[in-house]
């Protein structure tokens, strides 16, 4: 996942969905794991986590079960009031699993789309959360690139512009150098991989796919600080057999096979433009892919890596999705599922036919709830709130005076942790407008007077200050607690 994210930030046009996923995680950037010791006991303040010990320990236990592959067919439900760290816990678990295990975060409301069926969105995310590690021995050409010369010629068709007819490269290993004359399509993938002279690359002999391994360590002393990874000059011959390990998700395989593989003629190009919007992957295609994957697993070429699907705000799903989840959880290739909700007793979406619908704990039907292991997150104490605020001020680079920190903590205890964290940024702007680099009590008070917290706003509505009274409670656990 980390590799993917860095790739997206390098490319000129980052994918919209990737950017959205990043933005949602940004408020949790201080969370680096669950912060448990070797016995699985929560450390008071570790890896960005403060307090919430028993929930952290429970999550750690679930991680152990996941690692031992004993959590299939079950789900973990994180339940607790708003701002008690449910999303943070799930992201902490993702960190603990590492980037070799796929982690697919989604929000319950993502399933509602006019273009794609609800269950289709769920299925897609399920398949995003199942990885496949493919080991193949391939015929490759590997070495440090010492020459890259594309040969151009007049375009025979139009008379304008030039086309590349072939490209000559030279690859160097410890044993020697070999010059290769390549097809222009390989030149395109060389450009795509942003390969330049001095990089260690390999080219797959039968597909022509180019992979950049890293920068040759002959260049390692050029700069003091660089993001590049240095690799030694490959040993042996340029042409050789190499074991290549690739991590893909089932969704990647679906997508790769769903794309129209049309030719270069005009009709197929137009066809691709029209099909530019989201295509549904058919069940038939998935079944085909499953069959191929099964075959690979049996032959020992591939290994299944069940990852984690995290559905935040799970009460936003409706009864159709819940029944689908039940079935999907029981299928043989199911990822591990983590759900989070801040609702207490509430109506299950999609059951309100005339008048009241079915009410259930957390807005989740009982049959799904029965498959869940439930972990409760508890409201924070003053000390814990202060701890989180301290961490966030460090991350956001904000300096807070001691009495202002006390004030923020009180505010957090009276309203919510999230409100206290949200007030940090405006308060620091107010401080800098007045030419101060440190947030004082006045800044906090002023920011607090400018913005309402949830309870205050609700009270104003109830007292009719802003118009009509609310029709009822939204059923969050905040009201229960
Ligand atoms: N124990 C904790 N340690 C450090 N930071 C925390 C802790 N709990 C919560 N936070 C931070 O507080 C903020 C609010 O927490 P979070 O978003 O996880 O709450 P939530 O339970 O998901 O709330 P909601 O039900 O509204 O979605 C986040 O920025 C989160 O990273
Ligand atoms: Mg949340």
mmCIF file of N, CA, C and O in Angstrom, residues 285-357:
data_model
loop_
_atom_site.group_PDB
_atom_site.id
_atom_site.type_symbol
_atom_site.label_atom_id
_atom_site.label_comp_id
_atom_site.label_asym_id
_atom_site.label_seq_id
_atom_site.Cartn_x
_atom_site.Cartn_y
_atom_site.Cartn_z
ATOM 1 N N UNK A 285 -16.962 -13.178 -15.114
ATOM 2 C CA UNK A 285 -15.525 -12.891 -15.185
ATOM 3 C C UNK A 285 -14.854 -13.248 -13.863
ATOM 4 O O UNK A 285 -13.780 -13.856 -13.833
ATOM 5 N N UNK A 286 -15.533 -12.887 -12.768
ATOM 6 C CA UNK A 286 -14.948 -13.194 -11.458
ATOM 7 C C UNK A 286 -14.798 -14.691 -11.266
ATOM 8 O O UNK A 286 -13.785 -15.162 -10.750
ATOM 9 N N UNK A 287 -15.818 -15.433 -11.691
ATOM 10 C CA UNK A 287 -15.756 -16.884 -11.535
ATOM 11 C C UNK A 287 -14.579 -17.445 -12.331
ATOM 12 O O UNK A 287 -13.858 -18.325 -11.856
ATOM 13 N N UNK A 288 -14.392 -16.903 -13.541
ATOM 14 C CA UNK A 288 -13.264 -17.337 -14.375
ATOM 15 C C UNK A 288 -11.945 -17.078 -13.652
ATOM 16 O O UNK A 288 -11.058 -17.931 -13.596
ATOM 17 N N UNK A 289 -11.837 -15.862 -13.107
ATOM 18 C CA UNK A 289 -10.591 -15.483 -12.436
ATOM 19 C C UNK A 289 -10.357 -16.357 -11.211
ATOM 20 O O UNK A 289 -9.246 -16.841 -10.973
ATOM 21 N N UNK A 290 -11.432 -16.619 -10.465
ATOM 22 C CA UNK A 290 -11.292 -17.502 -9.304
ATOM 23 C C UNK A 290 -10.746 -18.858 -9.714
ATOM 24 O O UNK A 290 -9.918 -19.442 -9.018
ATOM 25 N N UNK A 291 -11.237 -19.343 -10.856
ATOM 26 C CA UNK A 291 -10.799 -20.659 -11.326
ATOM 27 C C UNK A 291 -9.294 -20.650 -11.609
ATOM 28 O O UNK A 291 -8.564 -21.543 -11.191
ATOM 29 N N UNK A 292 -8.869 -19.596 -12.322
ATOM 30 C CA UNK A 292 -7.443 -19.497 -12.658
ATOM 31 C C UNK A 292 -6.608 -19.385 -11.387
ATOM 32 O O UNK A 292 -5.576 -20.052 -11.235
ATOM 33 N N UNK A 293 -7.097 -18.550 -10.447
ATOM 34 C CA UNK A 293 -6.375 -18.359 -9.190
ATOM 35 C C UNK A 293 -6.264 -19.687 -8.446
ATOM 36 O O UNK A 293 -5.198 -20.053 -7.952
ATOM 37 N N UNK A 294 -7.379 -20.433 -8.401
ATOM 38 C CA UNK A 294 -7.369 -21.747 -7.756
ATOM 39 C C UNK A 294 -6.301 -22.648 -8.352
ATOM 40 O O UNK A 294 -5.569 -23.331 -7.625
ATOM 41 N N UNK A 295 -6.219 -22.611 -9.688
ATOM 42 C CA UNK A 295 -5.254 -23.467 -10.371
ATOM 43 C C UNK A 295 -3.829 -23.079 -9.963
ATOM 44 O O UNK A 295 -3.012 -23.930 -9.625
ATOM 45 N N UNK A 296 -3.582 -21.764 -9.941
ATOM 46 C CA UNK A 296 -2.249 -21.282 -9.558
ATOM 47 C C UNK A 296 -1.900 -21.705 -8.139
ATOM 48 O O UNK A 296 -0.769 -22.084 -7.847
ATOM 49 N N UNK A 297 -2.913 -21.620 -7.249
ATOM 50 C CA UNK A 297 -2.644 -21.967 -5.858
ATOM 51 C C UNK A 297 -2.298 -23.452 -5.752
ATOM 52 O O UNK A 297 -1.361 -23.841 -5.055
ATOM 53 N N UNK A 298 -3.077 -24.269 -6.488
ATOM 54 C CA UNK A 298 -2.811 -25.700 -6.443
ATOM 55 C C UNK A 298 -1.431 -26.043 -7.004
ATOM 56 O O UNK A 298 -0.767 -26.948 -6.521
ATOM 57 N N UNK A 299 -1.021 -25.298 -8.025
ATOM 58 C CA UNK A 299 0.296 -25.568 -8.613
ATOM 59 C C UNK A 299 1.424 -24.988 -7.758
ATOM 60 O O UNK A 299 2.595 -25.173 -8.080
ATOM 61 N N UNK A 300 1.067 -24.261 -6.725
ATOM 62 C CA UNK A 300 2.082 -23.698 -5.849
ATOM 63 C C UNK A 300 2.737 -22.435 -6.386
ATOM 64 O O UNK A 300 3.735 -21.969 -5.850
ATOM 65 N N UNK A 301 2.167 -21.872 -7.448
ATOM 66 C CA UNK A 301 2.734 -20.643 -8.015
ATOM 67 C C UNK A 301 2.283 -19.448 -7.176
ATOM 68 O O UNK A 301 3.020 -18.500 -6.973
ATOM 69 N N UNK A 302 1.055 -19.525 -6.686
ATOM 70 C CA UNK A 302 0.499 -18.372 -5.987
ATOM 71 C C UNK A 302 0.054 -18.758 -4.588
ATOM 72 O O UNK A 302 -0.177 -19.923 -4.282
ATOM 73 N N UNK A 303 -0.048 -17.741 -3.747
ATOM 74 C CA UNK A 303 -0.452 -17.954 -2.366
ATOM 75 C C UNK A 303 -1.479 -16.879 -2.028
ATOM 76 O O UNK A 303 -1.293 -15.705 -2.371
ATOM 77 N N UNK A 304 -2.565 -17.286 -1.385
ATOM 78 C CA UNK A 304 -3.613 -16.332 -1.047
ATOM 79 C C UNK A 304 -3.238 -15.578 0.230
ATOM 80 O O UNK A 304 -2.809 -16.184 1.201
ATOM 81 N N UNK A 305 -3.378 -14.253 0.216
ATOM 82 C CA UNK A 305 -3.090 -13.452 1.407
ATOM 83 C C UNK A 305 -4.365 -12.718 1.801
ATOM 84 O O UNK A 305 -4.634 -11.634 1.304
ATOM 85 N N UNK A 306 -5.190 -13.306 2.688
ATOM 86 C CA UNK A 306 -6.420 -12.611 3.061
ATOM 87 C C UNK A 306 -6.089 -11.346 3.831
ATOM 88 O O UNK A 306 -5.335 -11.393 4.803
ATOM 89 N N UNK A 307 -6.602 -10.225 3.376
ATOM 90 C CA UNK A 307 -6.323 -8.951 4.030
ATOM 91 C C UNK A 307 -7.492 -8.525 4.892
ATOM 92 O O UNK A 307 -8.243 -9.356 5.383
ATOM 93 N N UNK A 308 -7.615 -7.227 5.070
ATOM 94 C CA UNK A 308 -8.643 -6.684 5.950
ATOM 95 C C UNK A 308 -9.517 -5.701 5.196
ATOM 96 O O UNK A 308 -9.024 -4.806 4.512
ATOM 97 N N UNK A 309 -10.827 -5.907 5.312
ATOM 98 C CA UNK A 309 -11.779 -4.929 4.779
ATOM 99 C C UNK A 309 -12.341 -4.175 5.968
ATOM 100 O O UNK A 309 -12.881 -4.773 6.898
ATOM 101 N N UNK A 310 -12.180 -2.860 5.955
ATOM 102 C CA UNK A 310 -12.665 -2.042 7.066
ATOM 103 C C UNK A 310 -13.848 -1.212 6.586
ATOM 104 O O UNK A 310 -13.703 -0.394 5.678
ATOM 105 N N UNK A 311 -15.007 -1.456 7.175
ATOM 106 C CA UNK A 311 -16.195 -0.669 6.810
ATOM 107 C C UNK A 311 -16.529 0.261 7.967
ATOM 108 O O UNK A 311 -17.024 -0.166 9.008
ATOM 109 N N UNK A 312 -16.218 1.546 7.769
ATOM 110 C CA UNK A 312 -16.498 2.548 8.791
ATOM 111 C C UNK A 312 -17.967 2.963 8.657
ATOM 112 O O UNK A 312 -18.535 2.836 7.571
ATOM 113 N N UNK A 313 -18.556 3.473 9.714
ATOM 114 C CA UNK A 313 -19.957 3.921 9.703
ATOM 115 C C UNK A 313 -20.843 2.829 9.112
ATOM 116 O O UNK A 313 -21.611 3.051 8.182
ATOM 117 N N UNK A 314 -20.759 1.637 9.689
ATOM 118 C CA UNK A 314 -21.414 0.481 9.072
ATOM 119 C C UNK A 314 -22.938 0.597 9.135
ATOM 120 O O UNK A 314 -23.640 0.014 8.315
ATOM 121 N N UNK A 315 -23.457 1.436 10.063
ATOM 122 C CA UNK A 315 -24.918 1.601 10.143
ATOM 123 C C UNK A 315 -25.495 2.244 8.893
ATOM 124 O O UNK A 315 -26.698 2.254 8.702
ATOM 125 N N UNK A 316 -24.632 2.809 8.035
ATOM 126 C CA UNK A 316 -25.117 3.403 6.788
ATOM 127 C C UNK A 316 -25.495 2.341 5.763
ATOM 128 O O UNK A 316 -26.144 2.638 4.767
ATOM 129 N N UNK A 317 -25.061 1.105 5.960
ATOM 130 C CA UNK A 317 -25.447 0.037 5.028
ATOM 131 C C UNK A 317 -26.921 -0.277 5.230
ATOM 132 O O UNK A 317 -27.476 -0.013 6.284
ATOM 133 N N UNK A 318 -27.568 -0.866 4.217
ATOM 134 C CA UNK A 318 -28.964 -1.236 4.394
ATOM 135 C C UNK A 318 -29.107 -2.753 4.437
ATOM 136 O O UNK A 318 -28.130 -3.489 4.288
ATOM 137 N N UNK A 319 -30.345 -3.187 4.641
ATOM 138 C CA UNK A 319 -30.605 -4.597 4.914
ATOM 139 C C UNK A 319 -30.070 -5.498 3.788
ATOM 140 O O UNK A 319 -29.527 -6.567 4.045
ATOM 141 N N UNK A 320 -30.169 -5.007 2.545
ATOM 142 C CA UNK A 320 -29.651 -5.781 1.416
ATOM 143 C C UNK A 320 -28.151 -6.038 1.572
ATOM 144 O O UNK A 320 -27.672 -7.154 1.376
ATOM 145 N N UNK A 321 -27.429 -4.965 1.933
ATOM 146 C CA UNK A 321 -25.982 -5.091 2.103
ATOM 147 C C UNK A 321 -25.653 -6.018 3.264
ATOM 148 O O UNK A 321 -24.692 -6.792 3.192
ATOM 149 N N UNK A 322 -26.454 -5.927 4.335
ATOM 150 C CA UNK A 322 -26.162 -6.758 5.498
ATOM 151 C C UNK A 322 -26.313 -8.243 5.168
ATOM 152 O O UNK A 322 -25.476 -9.052 5.554
ATOM 153 N N UNK A 323 -27.382 -8.583 4.438
ATOM 154 C CA UNK A 323 -27.547 -9.999 4.085
ATOM 155 C C UNK A 323 -26.405 -10.437 3.175
ATOM 156 O O UNK A 323 -25.897 -11.557 3.288
ATOM 157 N N UNK A 324 -25.999 -9.524 2.293
ATOM 158 C CA UNK A 324 -24.890 -9.844 1.398
ATOM 159 C C UNK A 324 -23.610 -10.100 2.199
ATOM 160 O O UNK A 324 -22.871 -11.044 1.933
ATOM 161 N N UNK A 325 -23.394 -9.238 3.211
ATOM 162 C CA UNK A 325 -22.208 -9.392 4.071
ATOM 163 C C UNK A 325 -22.199 -10.752 4.754
ATOM 164 O O UNK A 325 -21.175 -11.424 4.815
ATOM 165 N N UNK A 326 -23.377 -11.158 5.257
ATOM 166 C CA UNK A 326 -23.483 -12.467 5.905
ATOM 167 C C UNK A 326 -22.958 -13.558 5.004
ATOM 168 O O UNK A 326 -22.178 -14.412 5.416
ATOM 169 N N UNK A 327 -23.430 -13.524 3.746
ATOM 170 C CA UNK A 327 -23.056 -14.582 2.824
ATOM 171 C C UNK A 327 -21.575 -14.482 2.474
ATOM 172 O O UNK A 327 -20.858 -15.471 2.469
ATOM 173 N N UNK A 328 -21.128 -13.245 2.218
ATOM 174 C CA UNK A 328 -19.735 -13.055 1.793
ATOM 175 C C UNK A 328 -18.767 -13.500 2.880
ATOM 176 O O UNK A 328 -17.700 -14.040 2.597
ATOM 177 N N UNK A 329 -19.158 -13.266 4.156
ATOM 178 C CA UNK A 329 -18.275 -13.654 5.258
ATOM 179 C C UNK A 329 -18.041 -15.156 5.277
ATOM 180 O O UNK A 329 -17.011 -15.627 5.730
ATOM 181 N N UNK A 330 -19.047 -15.904 4.809
ATOM 182 C CA UNK A 330 -18.942 -17.349 4.890
ATOM 183 C C UNK A 330 -18.304 -17.986 3.675
ATOM 184 O O UNK A 330 -18.084 -19.190 3.647
ATOM 185 N N UNK A 331 -18.004 -17.197 2.655
ATOM 186 C CA UNK A 331 -17.392 -17.793 1.470
ATOM 187 C C UNK A 331 -15.954 -18.211 1.789
ATOM 188 O O UNK A 331 -15.355 -17.737 2.759
ATOM 189 N N UNK A 332 -15.430 -19.123 0.969
ATOM 190 C CA UNK A 332 -14.123 -19.699 1.301
ATOM 191 C C UNK A 332 -12.996 -18.684 1.184
ATOM 192 O O UNK A 332 -12.038 -18.751 1.935
ATOM 193 N N UNK A 333 -13.081 -17.763 0.214
ATOM 194 C CA UNK A 333 -12.043 -16.740 0.162
ATOM 195 C C UNK A 333 -12.632 -15.418 0.632
ATOM 196 O O UNK A 333 -13.055 -14.594 -0.158
ATOM 197 N N UNK A 334 -12.658 -15.258 1.940
ATOM 198 C CA UNK A 334 -13.187 -14.018 2.486
ATOM 199 C C UNK A 334 -12.063 -13.290 3.207
ATOM 200 O O UNK A 334 -11.234 -13.906 3.867
ATOM 201 N N UNK A 335 -12.013 -11.966 3.083
ATOM 202 C CA UNK A 335 -11.015 -11.235 3.869
ATOM 203 C C UNK A 335 -11.507 -11.130 5.312
ATOM 204 O O UNK A 335 -12.607 -11.551 5.627
ATOM 205 N N UNK A 336 -10.677 -10.587 6.179
ATOM 206 C CA UNK A 336 -11.104 -10.325 7.538
ATOM 207 C C UNK A 336 -11.860 -9.004 7.526
ATOM 208 O O UNK A 336 -11.463 -8.078 6.838
ATOM 209 N N UNK A 337 -12.941 -8.954 8.278
ATOM 210 C CA UNK A 337 -13.797 -7.770 8.193
ATOM 211 C C UNK A 337 -13.803 -7.033 9.525
ATOM 212 O O UNK A 337 -13.967 -7.640 10.581
ATOM 213 N N UNK A 338 -13.565 -5.720 9.470
ATOM 214 C CA UNK A 338 -13.670 -4.876 10.664
ATOM 215 C C UNK A 338 -14.766 -3.852 10.408
ATOM 216 O O UNK A 338 -14.775 -3.200 9.357
ATOM 217 N N UNK A 339 -15.702 -3.744 11.340
ATOM 218 C CA UNK A 339 -16.791 -2.792 11.192
ATOM 219 C C UNK A 339 -16.675 -1.759 12.311
ATOM 220 O O UNK A 339 -16.136 -2.058 13.370
ATOM 221 N N UNK A 340 -17.155 -0.555 12.067
ATOM 222 C CA UNK A 340 -17.177 0.442 13.135
ATOM 223 C C UNK A 340 -18.469 1.220 13.082
ATOM 224 O O UNK A 340 -18.986 1.517 11.995
ATOM 225 N N UNK A 341 -19.033 1.521 14.242
ATOM 226 C CA UNK A 341 -20.254 2.318 14.288
ATOM 227 C C UNK A 341 -20.321 3.103 15.591
ATOM 228 O O UNK A 341 -19.750 2.698 16.596
ATOM 229 N N UNK A 342 -21.008 4.251 15.537
ATOM 230 C CA UNK A 342 -21.206 5.007 16.778
ATOM 231 C C UNK A 342 -22.682 5.034 17.156
ATOM 232 O O UNK A 342 -23.093 5.820 17.994
ATOM 233 N N UNK A 343 -23.495 4.172 16.555
ATOM 234 C CA UNK A 343 -24.926 4.169 16.868
ATOM 235 C C UNK A 343 -25.244 3.208 18.002
ATOM 236 O O UNK A 343 -24.608 2.154 18.123
ATOM 237 N N UNK A 344 -26.245 3.577 18.791
ATOM 238 C CA UNK A 344 -26.784 2.663 19.791
ATOM 239 C C UNK A 344 -27.924 1.918 19.142
ATOM 240 O O UNK A 344 -27.797 1.441 18.027
ATOM 241 N N UNK A 345 -29.091 1.846 19.832
ATOM 242 C CA UNK A 345 -30.278 1.258 19.211
ATOM 243 C C UNK A 345 -30.684 2.149 18.050
ATOM 244 O O UNK A 345 -30.908 3.325 18.232
ATOM 245 N N UNK A 346 -30.768 1.620 16.865
ATOM 246 C CA UNK A 346 -31.329 2.447 15.805
ATOM 247 C C UNK A 346 -31.944 1.562 14.721
ATOM 248 O O UNK A 346 -31.768 0.344 14.711
ATOM 249 N N UNK A 347 -32.646 2.234 13.829
ATOM 250 C CA UNK A 347 -33.387 1.517 12.796
ATOM 251 C C UNK A 347 -32.427 0.957 11.754
ATOM 252 O O UNK A 347 -31.496 1.634 11.343
ATOM 253 N N UNK A 348 -32.672 -0.272 11.346
ATOM 254 C CA UNK A 348 -31.861 -0.853 10.273
ATOM 255 C C UNK A 348 -32.310 -0.216 8.965
ATOM 256 O O UNK A 348 -33.502 -0.224 8.642
ATOM 257 N N UNK A 349 -31.378 0.362 8.249
ATOM 258 C CA UNK A 349 -31.717 1.034 6.995
ATOM 259 C C UNK A 349 -32.356 0.082 6.016
ATOM 260 O O UNK A 349 -31.938 -1.062 5.915
ATOM 261 N N UNK A 350 -33.359 0.554 5.314
ATOM 262 C CA UNK A 350 -33.977 -0.276 4.288
ATOM 263 C C UNK A 350 -35.075 -1.164 4.812
ATOM 264 O O UNK A 350 -35.629 -1.966 4.078
ATOM 265 N N UNK A 351 -35.412 -1.042 6.131
ATOM 266 C CA UNK A 351 -36.518 -1.856 6.640
ATOM 267 C C UNK A 351 -37.758 -0.997 6.890
ATOM 268 O O UNK A 351 -38.797 -1.521 7.274
ATOM 269 N N UNK A 352 -37.656 0.319 6.664
ATOM 270 C CA UNK A 352 -38.808 1.190 6.937
ATOM 271 C C UNK A 352 -39.747 1.140 5.743
ATOM 272 O O UNK A 352 -39.551 1.905 4.812
ATOM 273 N N UNK A 353 -40.734 0.240 5.757
ATOM 274 C CA UNK A 353 -41.657 0.210 4.618
ATOM 275 C C UNK A 353 -42.827 1.138 4.861
ATOM 276 O O UNK A 353 -43.016 2.095 4.161
ATOM 277 N N UNK A 354 -43.639 0.860 5.896
ATOM 278 C CA UNK A 354 -44.589 1.905 6.278
ATOM 279 C C UNK A 354 -44.409 2.167 7.763
ATOM 280 O O UNK A 354 -44.601 1.284 8.595
ATOM 281 N N UNK A 355 -44.007 3.388 8.046
ATOM 282 C CA UNK A 355 -43.780 3.763 9.426
ATOM 283 C C UNK A 355 -42.457 3.241 9.932
ATOM 284 O O UNK A 355 -41.467 3.279 9.222
ATOM 285 N N UNK A 356 -42.462 2.749 11.162
ATOM 286 C CA UNK A 356 -41.207 2.380 11.813
ATOM 287 C C UNK A 356 -40.630 1.107 11.206
ATOM 288 O O UNK A 356 -41.363 0.212 10.796
ATOM 289 N N UNK A 357 -39.315 1.038 11.149
ATOM 290 C CA UNK A 357 -38.664 -0.161 10.652
ATOM 291 C C UNK A 357 -38.206 -1.023 11.810
ATOM 292 O O UNK A 357 -38.591 -0.811 12.955
#
